[in-house]
Coordinates of C-alpha atoms in Angstrom, one line a residue:
M28 CA 117.9 -90.4 64.9
E29 CA 119.8 -88.3 67.4
R30 CA 116.8 -88.4 69.8
I31 CA 116.6 -92.2 69.5
L32 CA 120.4 -92.5 70.2
A33 CA 120.2 -90.2 73.2
E34 CA 117.4 -92.4 74.7
T35 CA 119.5 -95.5 74.4
L36 CA 122.5 -94.0 76.2
P37 CA 122.9 -95.2 79.8
P38 CA 122.7 -92.5 82.5
G39 CA 126.1 -93.3 83.8
P40 CA 128.8 -96.0 83.6
P41 CA 127.3 -99.3 84.6
H42 CA 130.6 -100.5 86.1
R43 CA 134.1 -99.3 87.0
W44 CA 136.9 -100.3 84.8
A45 CA 140.7 -99.7 85.2
R46 CA 140.5 -96.8 82.8
D47 CA 138.4 -95.0 85.5
Y48 CA 141.5 -94.6 87.7
L49 CA 142.5 -91.9 85.2
F50 CA 139.2 -90.0 85.8
D51 CA 139.8 -90.3 89.6
V52 CA 143.0 -88.4 89.1
C53 CA 141.3 -85.8 86.9
R54 CA 138.7 -85.1 89.5
E55 CA 141.3 -84.7 92.2
L56 CA 143.5 -82.3 90.2
G57 CA 140.7 -80.5 88.4
I58 CA 141.7 -81.6 84.9
T59 CA 138.8 -81.3 82.6
R60 CA 140.2 -82.2 79.1
I61 CA 142.0 -85.0 77.4
F62 CA 143.6 -84.3 74.0
G63 CA 144.2 -86.8 71.2
V64 CA 143.6 -88.3 67.8
P65 CA 141.0 -91.2 67.9
G66 CA 142.3 -94.7 67.4
V67 CA 140.8 -98.1 68.1
N68 CA 143.0 -98.9 71.0
E69 CA 142.1 -95.6 72.7
I70 CA 138.4 -96.1 72.6
P71 CA 138.0 -97.3 76.2
W72 CA 139.6 -94.1 77.5
I73 CA 137.7 -91.8 75.1
D74 CA 134.5 -93.5 76.0
G75 CA 135.0 -92.5 79.6
T76 CA 134.9 -88.8 78.6
S77 CA 131.3 -89.4 77.3
Y78 CA 130.0 -89.7 80.9
P79 CA 129.2 -86.3 82.4
E80 CA 130.0 -87.5 85.9
N81 CA 133.6 -87.9 84.9
G82 CA 133.8 -84.2 84.1
V83 CA 136.3 -84.6 81.3
E84 CA 135.9 -83.6 77.6
Y85 CA 137.8 -85.2 74.7
V86 CA 139.4 -82.6 72.4
E87 CA 139.6 -84.3 69.0
C88 CA 142.5 -83.3 66.8
L89 CA 143.5 -84.4 63.3
H90 CA 147.3 -84.9 64.0
E91 CA 149.1 -85.9 67.2
N92 CA 151.5 -83.0 67.0
I93 CA 148.5 -80.7 67.1
A94 CA 147.1 -82.7 70.0
I95 CA 150.2 -82.4 72.0
G96 CA 150.5 -78.7 71.1
A97 CA 147.0 -78.2 72.4
A98 CA 147.9 -80.1 75.6
M99 CA 150.9 -77.9 76.0
G100 CA 148.8 -74.7 75.6
S101 CA 146.4 -76.0 78.2
A102 CA 149.1 -77.0 80.6
R103 CA 150.8 -73.6 80.4
M104 CA 147.6 -71.8 81.3
T105 CA 146.4 -74.1 84.1
G106 CA 149.8 -75.0 85.6
K107 CA 148.4 -78.6 85.8
P108 CA 149.4 -81.7 83.9
A109 CA 147.6 -82.0 80.6
I110 CA 146.7 -85.4 79.3
L111 CA 147.4 -86.6 75.7
I112 CA 146.4 -90.0 74.4
V113 CA 148.4 -91.3 71.4
H114 CA 147.9 -94.3 69.1
V115 CA 150.7 -96.8 69.4
T116 CA 153.9 -96.2 67.4
P117 CA 152.5 -93.7 64.8
G118 CA 150.9 -91.7 67.6
I119 CA 154.1 -91.0 69.6
A120 CA 156.1 -90.7 66.4
H121 CA 153.8 -87.9 65.1
A122 CA 154.0 -86.1 68.5
I123 CA 157.7 -86.3 68.9
T124 CA 158.7 -82.8 67.6
N125 CA 156.4 -81.0 70.0
L126 CA 157.4 -83.4 72.8
F127 CA 160.9 -82.2 72.2
N128 CA 159.7 -78.6 72.4
A129 CA 157.9 -79.5 75.7
S130 CA 161.0 -81.0 77.2
R131 CA 162.9 -77.8 76.6
S132 CA 160.3 -75.6 78.2
Q133 CA 159.1 -77.5 81.3
F134 CA 155.5 -78.4 80.3
P135 CA 153.8 -80.9 82.6
L136 CA 152.3 -83.5 80.4
I137 CA 151.0 -87.1 80.8
I138 CA 151.2 -89.0 77.5
L139 CA 149.3 -92.2 77.5
C140 CA 150.1 -94.6 74.6
A141 CA 147.6 -97.4 74.0
Q142 CA 149.9 -100.3 73.2
Q143 CA 148.7 -103.5 71.5
Q144 CA 147.5 -106.4 73.6
N145 CA 150.1 -107.7 76.0
A146 CA 149.9 -111.3 74.7
L147 CA 150.3 -110.1 71.1
V148 CA 153.2 -107.6 71.4
V149 CA 155.8 -110.3 71.1
Q150 CA 154.5 -111.2 67.7
E151 CA 155.2 -107.7 66.4
P152 CA 151.6 -106.9 65.5
L153 CA 150.2 -104.0 63.4
L154 CA 151.4 -100.6 64.6
S155 CA 153.3 -102.0 67.5
S156 CA 156.9 -101.4 68.6
D157 CA 158.9 -100.6 71.6
T158 CA 157.6 -97.1 72.1
V159 CA 159.3 -96.2 75.3
P160 CA 162.7 -95.5 73.8
L161 CA 161.0 -93.1 71.3
A162 CA 159.8 -90.9 74.1
R163 CA 162.5 -91.4 76.8
N164 CA 164.9 -88.7 75.7
Y165 CA 162.3 -86.0 76.2
C166 CA 160.5 -87.2 79.3
K167 CA 161.2 -87.2 83.0
W168 CA 160.0 -90.8 83.1
A169 CA 159.0 -93.3 80.4
H170 CA 157.6 -96.7 81.2
E171 CA 155.6 -99.6 79.7
M172 CA 153.2 -101.5 82.0
K173 CA 153.6 -105.2 82.0
S174 CA 151.0 -106.0 84.7
E175 CA 147.5 -104.7 84.8
D176 CA 147.8 -104.6 88.6
D177 CA 150.3 -101.7 88.3
M178 CA 147.7 -99.2 86.9
K179 CA 147.2 -97.2 90.1
L180 CA 150.9 -97.2 91.0
V181 CA 152.1 -95.9 87.6
L182 CA 149.4 -93.3 87.3
Q183 CA 150.2 -91.9 90.8
R184 CA 153.9 -91.8 90.0
A185 CA 153.4 -90.3 86.6
F186 CA 151.3 -87.4 87.8
K187 CA 153.6 -86.8 90.8
E188 CA 156.6 -86.7 88.5
A189 CA 155.0 -84.4 85.9
M190 CA 154.1 -81.9 88.7
A191 CA 157.3 -82.1 90.7
P192 CA 159.8 -79.2 90.1
P193 CA 160.9 -78.7 87.4
N194 CA 157.8 -79.7 85.5
G195 CA 158.1 -82.1 82.6
A196 CA 156.5 -84.8 80.5
V197 CA 155.8 -88.4 81.5
F198 CA 155.2 -91.2 79.0
L199 CA 153.2 -94.3 79.8
S200 CA 152.7 -97.2 77.4
M201 CA 150.1 -99.7 78.4
P202 CA 148.4 -102.6 76.6
W203 CA 145.0 -101.4 75.8
E204 CA 143.1 -104.3 77.2
F205 CA 144.4 -103.3 80.7
T206 CA 142.1 -100.3 80.5
M207 CA 139.0 -102.5 80.1
R208 CA 139.6 -104.7 83.2
R209 CA 136.7 -104.6 85.7
I210 CA 137.5 -103.2 89.1
P211 CA 135.4 -103.2 92.3
E212 CA 133.0 -100.4 92.7
G213 CA 134.8 -99.0 95.8
D214 CA 138.3 -99.3 94.2
Y215 CA 139.5 -95.7 93.6
L216 CA 142.9 -94.2 93.1
K217 CA 143.3 -92.4 96.5
G218 CA 145.4 -89.4 95.5
I219 CA 148.5 -87.9 93.9
T220 CA 151.6 -87.0 96.0
R221 CA 152.3 -83.3 95.6
I222 CA 155.7 -81.8 96.1
S223 CA 155.8 -78.1 96.8
P224 CA 157.9 -76.1 94.3
H225 CA 158.6 -73.4 96.9
F226 CA 161.8 -74.6 98.4
G227 CA 164.4 -72.2 99.7
P228 CA 168.2 -71.9 99.4
D229 CA 171.0 -72.4 101.9
P230 CA 171.6 -69.0 103.7
E231 CA 175.4 -69.2 103.5
S232 CA 175.2 -69.8 99.7
V233 CA 172.8 -66.8 99.4
R234 CA 175.3 -64.6 101.1
D235 CA 178.1 -65.8 98.9
L236 CA 176.2 -65.3 95.7
A237 CA 174.8 -61.9 96.7
D238 CA 178.2 -60.6 97.8
R239 CA 179.7 -61.5 94.5
L240 CA 176.9 -59.9 92.6
A241 CA 177.0 -56.7 94.7
A242 CA 180.8 -56.4 94.2
A243 CA 180.5 -56.7 90.4
K244 CA 181.8 -53.7 88.4
N245 CA 179.4 -54.4 85.5
P246 CA 176.8 -57.0 86.3
L247 CA 174.4 -58.6 83.9
I248 CA 171.3 -60.7 84.6
V249 CA 169.9 -63.4 82.3
A250 CA 166.3 -64.3 83.0
G251 CA 165.4 -67.9 82.1
D252 CA 162.1 -69.6 82.0
A253 CA 162.1 -70.6 85.6
V254 CA 161.6 -66.8 86.4
G255 CA 158.4 -66.5 84.3
L256 CA 157.0 -69.9 85.2
A257 CA 157.4 -69.0 88.9
G258 CA 155.7 -65.7 88.4
A259 CA 158.7 -63.9 89.7
W260 CA 158.7 -60.7 87.7
A261 CA 158.5 -58.5 90.8
E262 CA 161.2 -60.3 92.6
L263 CA 163.6 -60.1 89.7
R264 CA 162.8 -56.5 89.1
D265 CA 163.7 -55.7 92.7
L266 CA 167.1 -57.3 92.2
A267 CA 167.6 -55.6 88.9
Y268 CA 167.1 -52.2 90.5
A269 CA 169.2 -53.1 93.6
T270 CA 172.1 -53.9 91.3
G271 CA 171.4 -51.6 88.4
A272 CA 172.0 -54.6 86.1
P273 CA 170.4 -54.9 82.6
V274 CA 168.2 -58.0 82.1
L275 CA 168.4 -60.2 79.0
Q276 CA 166.0 -63.1 78.5
Q277 CA 167.1 -66.5 77.3
T278 CA 166.7 -67.1 73.6
L279 CA 163.3 -68.6 72.6
S280 CA 161.9 -67.9 76.0
A281 CA 158.8 -70.0 76.6
V282 CA 157.1 -67.2 78.6
A283 CA 157.9 -63.5 79.1
N284 CA 160.6 -63.7 81.7
Y285 CA 160.8 -60.0 82.5
P286 CA 158.4 -57.1 82.0
N287 CA 159.0 -55.4 78.6
D288 CA 157.9 -52.0 79.9
D289 CA 160.8 -51.8 82.3
S290 CA 164.0 -49.9 81.5
H291 CA 166.2 -52.9 82.5
W292 CA 164.5 -55.2 79.9
Q293 CA 166.9 -55.7 76.9
G294 CA 165.0 -58.4 74.9
E295 CA 166.4 -61.9 74.3
L296 CA 169.9 -63.1 73.9
P297 CA 171.0 -63.3 70.3
N298 CA 170.8 -66.7 68.6
N299 CA 174.3 -66.7 67.1
Q300 CA 177.8 -67.1 68.5
A301 CA 179.2 -63.6 67.9
G302 CA 176.0 -61.8 69.0
M303 CA 175.8 -63.9 72.2
Q304 CA 179.5 -63.2 73.0
S305 CA 179.0 -59.5 72.5
A306 CA 176.1 -59.5 75.0
F307 CA 178.4 -60.8 77.7
E308 CA 181.5 -58.9 76.6
G309 CA 182.6 -56.2 79.1
H310 CA 180.6 -57.7 82.0
D311 CA 182.6 -59.2 84.8
V312 CA 179.7 -61.0 86.5
A313 CA 176.6 -62.7 85.0
F314 CA 173.7 -63.8 87.2
L315 CA 172.1 -66.7 85.3
C316 CA 168.7 -66.9 86.9
G317 CA 166.6 -69.9 85.9
F318 CA 168.6 -70.0 82.7
S319 CA 167.8 -73.4 81.1
N320 CA 168.5 -73.3 77.3
Q321 CA 172.0 -71.9 77.3
A322 CA 173.2 -72.7 73.8
Q323 CA 170.4 -71.6 71.5
V324 CA 172.6 -71.4 68.3
L325 CA 172.8 -73.7 65.3
I326 CA 176.1 -72.5 63.8
Y327 CA 179.1 -72.7 66.1
K328 CA 182.9 -72.3 65.5
P329 CA 184.9 -73.6 68.4
S330 CA 188.0 -71.5 67.5
D331 CA 185.9 -68.3 68.0
G332 CA 185.6 -69.1 71.7
P333 CA 182.8 -70.0 74.1
L334 CA 179.3 -68.5 73.9
I335 CA 179.9 -66.9 77.3
P336 CA 183.4 -65.6 77.6
D337 CA 185.7 -67.1 80.2
S338 CA 186.3 -63.7 81.6
V339 CA 182.7 -63.6 82.9
S340 CA 182.1 -65.0 86.4
K341 CA 178.9 -67.1 86.4
L342 CA 176.5 -67.1 89.3
Y343 CA 173.6 -69.6 89.1
L344 CA 170.1 -69.8 90.6
S345 CA 167.8 -72.6 89.4
N346 CA 165.2 -75.1 90.5
C347 CA 166.8 -77.6 88.1
I348 CA 170.2 -79.1 89.2
W349 CA 171.0 -80.1 85.6
D350 CA 171.0 -76.4 84.5
I351 CA 173.4 -75.4 87.2
G352 CA 177.0 -75.6 85.9
K353 CA 175.7 -77.4 82.9
N354 CA 178.0 -75.7 80.4
Y355 CA 180.1 -73.4 82.5
Y356 CA 181.7 -73.5 85.9
G357 CA 179.8 -71.4 88.5
D358 CA 181.6 -69.3 91.1
A359 CA 178.4 -69.5 93.1
A360 CA 175.3 -71.6 92.8
L361 CA 171.9 -71.8 94.4
F362 CA 169.5 -74.8 94.0
A363 CA 166.1 -73.3 95.0
D364 CA 162.8 -71.9 93.8
V365 CA 163.5 -68.7 92.0
K366 CA 160.6 -66.8 93.6
V367 CA 161.7 -67.9 97.1
A368 CA 165.4 -67.2 96.7
L369 CA 165.4 -63.9 94.9
P370 CA 164.1 -61.7 97.8
Q371 CA 166.8 -63.2 100.0
I372 CA 169.5 -62.4 97.4
T373 CA 168.1 -58.9 97.0
A374 CA 168.0 -58.2 100.7
R375 CA 171.7 -59.1 101.1
V376 CA 172.7 -57.1 98.0
K377 CA 171.0 -54.0 99.5
E378 CA 173.0 -54.5 102.7
V379 CA 176.4 -54.4 101.0
I380 CA 176.1 -52.5 97.7
A381 CA 176.8 -48.8 97.4
P382 CA 173.4 -47.2 96.6
L383 CA 174.9 -44.5 94.4
V384 CA 176.4 -47.2 92.1
A385 CA 173.0 -48.8 91.5
K386 CA 171.4 -45.4 91.0
Q387 CA 173.9 -44.4 88.3
R388 CA 173.4 -47.7 86.5
N389 CA 169.6 -47.4 86.7
D390 CA 169.7 -43.8 85.4
T391 CA 171.8 -44.9 82.4
L392 CA 169.4 -47.8 81.6
A393 CA 166.4 -45.4 81.8
T394 CA 168.1 -43.0 79.3
K395 CA 168.9 -46.0 77.0
A396 CA 165.2 -47.1 77.2
D397 CA 164.0 -43.7 76.2
D398 CA 166.4 -43.7 73.3
R399 CA 165.2 -47.2 72.3
K400 CA 161.6 -45.9 72.3
K401 CA 162.5 -43.0 70.0
K402 CA 164.4 -45.2 67.6
W403 CA 161.5 -47.7 67.3
G404 CA 159.1 -44.8 66.8
C405 CA 161.2 -43.6 63.8
Y406 CA 161.5 -47.1 62.5
L407 CA 157.7 -47.5 62.6
A408 CA 157.2 -44.2 60.8
Q409 CA 159.6 -45.4 58.1
A410 CA 157.8 -48.8 57.9
M411 CA 154.5 -47.0 57.2
T412 CA 156.0 -45.5 54.0
Q413 CA 156.9 -48.8 52.4
D414 CA 155.2 -50.6 49.6
N415 CA 155.1 -53.8 51.7
V416 CA 154.3 -54.7 55.3
W417 CA 157.1 -54.8 57.9
A418 CA 156.5 -56.8 61.1
V419 CA 156.7 -53.7 63.3
V420 CA 153.5 -52.4 61.6
I421 CA 151.7 -55.6 62.6
A422 CA 153.0 -55.6 66.1
D423 CA 152.2 -51.9 66.7
A424 CA 148.6 -52.3 65.3
L425 CA 148.1 -55.4 67.5
G426 CA 149.4 -53.7 70.6
R427 CA 147.3 -50.6 70.1
Q428 CA 144.1 -52.6 69.4
I429 CA 144.7 -54.7 72.5
E430 CA 144.9 -51.6 74.6
Q431 CA 141.9 -49.9 72.9
H432 CA 139.8 -53.0 73.6
K433 CA 141.1 -53.0 77.2
L434 CA 142.4 -56.6 76.8
Q435 CA 145.7 -56.2 78.6
R436 CA 144.8 -58.9 81.1
D437 CA 142.6 -60.9 78.7
F438 CA 144.9 -61.8 75.8
V439 CA 147.6 -64.4 75.1
Y440 CA 150.0 -63.9 72.3
V441 CA 151.3 -67.1 70.7
H442 CA 154.6 -66.4 69.1
E443 CA 155.9 -68.2 66.0
A444 CA 157.0 -65.1 64.0
I445 CA 160.5 -66.4 64.0
S446 CA 161.8 -64.3 61.1
D447 CA 161.2 -61.1 63.0
P448 CA 160.4 -61.6 66.7
S449 CA 161.6 -58.3 68.2
P450 CA 158.5 -56.1 67.4
F451 CA 156.2 -58.6 69.0
Q452 CA 158.3 -58.9 72.1
Y453 CA 158.6 -55.2 72.5
L454 CA 155.4 -53.6 71.5
L455 CA 152.7 -55.8 73.0
P456 CA 151.4 -55.0 76.5
Y457 CA 152.2 -58.2 78.4
A458 CA 150.6 -58.2 81.9
E459 CA 152.1 -61.5 83.1
P460 CA 154.7 -64.0 82.0
T461 CA 152.0 -66.3 80.5
S462 CA 150.6 -63.5 78.4
Y463 CA 153.3 -64.6 76.0
Y464 CA 153.7 -68.2 74.7
C465 CA 156.6 -69.8 72.9
V466 CA 158.7 -72.9 73.1
G467 CA 162.4 -73.4 73.7
G468 CA 162.9 -76.3 71.4
G469 CA 162.6 -74.5 68.1
S470 CA 160.9 -77.3 66.2
L471 CA 158.5 -75.5 63.9
G472 CA 154.7 -75.8 63.9
W473 CA 154.1 -75.3 67.6
S474 CA 151.7 -72.3 67.5
F475 CA 148.5 -73.5 65.9
G476 CA 148.0 -76.4 68.3
A477 CA 148.9 -74.3 71.3
T478 CA 146.1 -71.8 70.5
I479 CA 143.5 -74.5 70.9
G480 CA 144.6 -75.6 74.4
I481 CA 145.0 -72.0 75.5
K482 CA 141.6 -70.9 74.2
E483 CA 140.0 -73.9 75.9
E484 CA 140.9 -72.4 79.3
K485 CA 139.0 -69.3 80.3
R486 CA 141.6 -68.0 82.7
G487 CA 145.1 -69.1 83.5
V488 CA 146.9 -69.8 86.7
Q489 CA 148.6 -66.3 86.6
G490 CA 145.3 -64.6 86.3
I491 CA 145.5 -64.0 82.5
G492 CA 142.2 -64.4 80.6
T493 CA 141.9 -65.8 77.1
K494 CA 139.3 -63.6 75.7
L495 CA 141.6 -62.9 72.8
V496 CA 144.1 -65.6 71.7
V497 CA 146.2 -64.4 68.8
A498 CA 149.0 -66.3 67.0
V499 CA 151.4 -64.6 64.7
T500 CA 153.0 -67.3 62.5
G501 CA 155.3 -67.3 59.5
D502 CA 154.2 -68.9 56.3
G503 CA 156.6 -71.8 56.5
S504 CA 155.5 -72.7 60.1
S505 CA 151.8 -72.3 59.1
L506 CA 152.1 -75.1 56.5
F507 CA 153.1 -77.7 59.1
Y508 CA 149.7 -78.2 60.8
P509 CA 146.8 -76.3 59.2
Q510 CA 144.6 -79.2 60.3
A511 CA 144.4 -77.4 63.6
W512 CA 141.9 -75.0 62.0
W513 CA 139.4 -77.9 61.9
T514 CA 139.6 -78.4 65.6
A515 CA 139.3 -74.7 66.3
A516 CA 136.1 -74.6 64.3
H517 CA 134.8 -77.9 65.6
R518 CA 135.3 -76.7 69.2
N519 CA 133.8 -73.2 68.4
L520 CA 137.0 -71.5 69.5
G521 CA 137.4 -67.8 68.5
I522 CA 141.1 -67.4 67.7
L523 CA 142.9 -64.8 65.6
Y524 CA 145.5 -66.2 63.3
I525 CA 147.9 -63.7 61.6
I526 CA 150.1 -65.3 58.9
T527 CA 153.1 -63.3 57.9
N528 CA 153.7 -64.5 54.3
N529 CA 157.1 -63.8 52.7
C530 CA 156.9 -66.8 50.4
E531 CA 160.1 -68.2 51.7
Y532 CA 162.0 -69.7 54.7
H533 CA 163.5 -66.4 55.6
T534 CA 165.2 -67.7 58.8
L535 CA 167.0 -70.3 56.6
Q536 CA 168.1 -67.5 54.2
V537 CA 169.6 -65.8 57.3
G538 CA 171.1 -69.1 58.3
L539 CA 172.7 -69.6 54.9
G540 CA 174.3 -66.2 55.2
T541 CA 175.6 -67.0 58.6
I542 CA 177.2 -70.2 57.4
V543 CA 179.0 -68.3 54.7
Q544 CA 180.1 -65.7 57.2
V545 CA 181.4 -68.2 59.7
Y546 CA 182.9 -70.9 57.5
G547 CA 183.3 -69.2 54.1
E548 CA 187.0 -68.4 54.7
A549 CA 187.7 -70.7 57.6
L550 CA 190.8 -72.8 57.3
G551 CA 189.9 -76.3 56.2
Y552 CA 186.4 -75.4 55.1
D553 CA 186.4 -72.5 52.6
W554 CA 182.7 -73.3 51.9
T555 CA 180.4 -71.3 49.7
P556 CA 177.0 -72.3 48.2
R557 CA 176.3 -72.4 44.5
T558 CA 173.8 -69.6 45.0
M559 CA 172.8 -67.3 47.9
N560 CA 169.2 -67.3 46.7
P561 CA 168.3 -71.0 46.2
D562 CA 164.9 -72.0 45.1
Y563 CA 164.6 -74.7 47.8
L564 CA 164.3 -71.9 50.4
T565 CA 161.2 -70.4 48.8
I566 CA 157.5 -71.3 49.0
R567 CA 156.3 -70.4 45.5
D568 CA 155.0 -72.0 42.3
P569 CA 152.4 -72.6 43.5
Q570 CA 152.1 -70.0 46.3
P571 CA 149.8 -71.2 49.1
D572 CA 146.7 -69.2 49.9
F573 CA 146.2 -69.4 53.7
V574 CA 142.9 -67.7 53.7
G575 CA 141.7 -70.3 51.1
I576 CA 143.1 -73.2 53.1
A577 CA 141.4 -72.1 56.3
K578 CA 138.1 -71.7 54.4
A579 CA 138.4 -75.1 52.8
M580 CA 139.6 -76.9 55.9
A581 CA 137.2 -75.5 58.4
G582 CA 134.9 -72.8 57.0
I583 CA 137.0 -70.1 58.7
E584 CA 136.8 -66.6 57.3
G585 CA 139.8 -64.5 56.5
K586 CA 141.3 -61.6 54.6
H587 CA 144.5 -60.8 52.6
I588 CA 146.5 -57.7 53.4
E589 CA 149.3 -56.2 51.3
H590 CA 149.9 -52.6 52.3
P591 CA 150.9 -50.9 55.7
A592 CA 147.9 -48.6 55.8
E593 CA 145.5 -51.6 55.7
V594 CA 147.0 -53.4 58.6
E595 CA 145.5 -51.7 61.7
P596 CA 141.9 -51.4 60.3
A597 CA 142.1 -55.1 59.4
V598 CA 143.5 -56.1 62.8
C599 CA 140.7 -54.0 64.5
D600 CA 138.0 -55.7 62.4
A601 CA 139.5 -59.1 63.0
I602 CA 139.6 -58.7 66.7
R603 CA 136.0 -57.4 66.8
Y604 CA 134.9 -60.4 64.6
V605 CA 136.5 -62.9 66.9
L606 CA 135.2 -61.3 70.1
E607 CA 131.6 -60.8 68.8
T608 CA 131.1 -64.1 66.9
G609 CA 133.3 -66.4 68.9
K610 CA 134.7 -67.8 65.6
S611 CA 138.3 -67.9 64.4
F612 CA 139.6 -65.6 61.7
V613 CA 142.7 -65.6 59.5
L614 CA 144.6 -62.5 58.4
E615 CA 147.2 -63.3 55.8
I616 CA 149.6 -60.4 55.5
K617 CA 152.1 -60.2 52.6
T618 CA 155.6 -59.3 53.8
V619 CA 158.8 -59.1 51.8
G620 CA 161.4 -61.8 51.7
L621 CA 164.9 -62.0 50.3
S622 CA 163.9 -64.0 47.3
S623 CA 161.5 -61.4 46.1
Q624 CA 164.0 -58.6 46.0
Q625 CA 165.2 -57.4 42.6
E626 CA 168.9 -58.0 43.4
P627 CA 169.5 -61.3 45.1
P628 CA 172.1 -61.5 47.9
N629 CA 175.6 -62.5 47.0
T630 CA 178.3 -64.4 48.9
D631 CA 180.2 -61.1 49.6
D632 CA 177.5 -59.9 51.9
A633 CA 178.0 -60.5 55.6
V634 CA 174.5 -61.9 56.4
A635 CA 171.9 -61.0 53.8
V636 CA 168.6 -59.8 55.4
T637 CA 165.5 -57.9 54.3
P638 CA 165.5 -54.1 54.5
S639 CA 163.1 -54.3 57.4
L640 CA 165.6 -56.2 59.5
R641 CA 168.6 -54.2 58.3
K642 CA 167.1 -51.0 59.5
Q643 CA 165.5 -52.4 62.7
P644 CA 166.9 -51.0 66.0
H645 CA 168.1 -53.6 68.5
L646 CA 166.1 -54.1 71.6
D647 CA 169.3 -54.5 73.6
M648 CA 170.5 -51.0 73.8
V649 CA 173.2 -51.8 76.3
H650 CA 175.2 -53.9 73.8
S651 CA 174.4 -52.2 70.5
G652 CA 177.3 -49.7 70.3
P653 CA 179.7 -49.2 67.4
N654 CA 182.0 -51.9 68.6
S655 CA 179.2 -54.5 68.9
A656 CA 179.7 -57.8 67.1
R657 CA 176.0 -57.9 66.2
Q658 CA 174.9 -58.0 62.7
P659 CA 171.6 -56.9 61.0
G660 CA 169.2 -59.8 61.2
D661 CA 170.3 -61.0 64.6
A662 CA 166.7 -60.9 65.6
A663 CA 165.8 -63.6 63.1
L664 CA 166.0 -67.0 64.6
I665 CA 167.7 -69.7 62.6
C666 CA 165.6 -72.8 62.9

């Protein structure tokens, strides 16, 4: 039957249709995949991927949020716009949470929505609605075509906008019959306007900002996503050493914005008001470098003061005007490409700063980094004696195996271990910013789809290969889109999935404790929950079996792990299996949660956390003294 079908297929498209303008763009930009969930209206586009001369594959997913997640992973690796095709109103509605994530992390995306026929839309047909407003909040441009003659114009504008700095998503809704209109054989989309991201700053403004930074008595640098996306590790490191300033990354960084093996690296900003304030307390100047998501907290009490204290002078550098002075007045501001501007700032700082001052600061940071390493070594040793698995055991095993397999430049870690991010941010050997993948939006369920798009690409724009793609995902997040495992198997993608299963929404347990801490005795609130250990924050009775789900969904093999000594051998075997077979594998690792402890937390506790988090050293050694406002569990993100 397959042989007969193959013989009836035409060797190439018999004609050109308007849908082929899209493939003209793909050829010019080197885009080789389109992601989506099949629907009737999208068939003309999908049919175009069946012709080898178009050079584009269709990556079929089972849910639009997985499809957009895969597109995001592909876009991050290639640096090019990734194309997603969605099915009318349900399609964009299903994709909206990851579209929100994309908007917070500068992913270049083209989202094509196959609207119902133009003459029928006014009658409110099946599945149809005004889809543009659904997407507009999270896109650089959102538009619905009204004329079939606009196809080339809107496609050119869409790709131009997605690629222009800062990158972002574009949404195009078009009546699906427009894609089937015949066009002349010689009618091609001529090209896409490209705007260089490498634009420089005003020299006078550079001098002003650099002089203020050099004169600081206790400077701090916050590295945002614009640093990592520009590949500006070396440039920011030079400035960090020239000033002697510690470097914190923005909360929920989408990429690794500073090398984690450098003594200036202090991890991410805390995700709560008191912790964030303590990170800035005592600093007179903060250099906010490409700092986009500046208020990554859920619980905020205005009477406790701003997230960045007023006493701190803010200096901005960003390629996005919106992020400059967005929440705070800036004493100096540069609108420029981070990679272009940083060397100019550093050169001026070196001219005016006292070298001994920077050296003393650098020596102090080196001492603190050594202290951090020792504390984490002791913490790991303690974790190995436990009856259950702590995240540090998983991260250490994963980091060691990556090094033993010599995969430092051939792995991508996809992060959704939101209950305990610190070990994975500290202990893995990231070679480039894009060795690490996350999103700034915090809408759960981003990791599984991303692994597909990342693994589809053999090597990324920053030179990182995808021989090993590994996602570490909490059990709550894993339940959002396990359908992604079908696509991974269908596409023959070898991906390692590590599920940290504590049978609860632990981040929400931490969030509950934070609410009580902040508002429990606040004037006009005095709020306490009925219980600090509610059943609705657990995932039990029945307890999902992720290895079983993966096997049933896609025939993917897996293994359950419950004890620390089992972790590294299992990680080693799983990596070997993925590399040798080219198939995916699921490791489900049982971790401990609050709801499984013998004595549940009570409302008198500050913020109830598991023993593993309570004993975990902070990554940020600069701000972790006895007077710090940070609490155990600050590492856990509240989503």
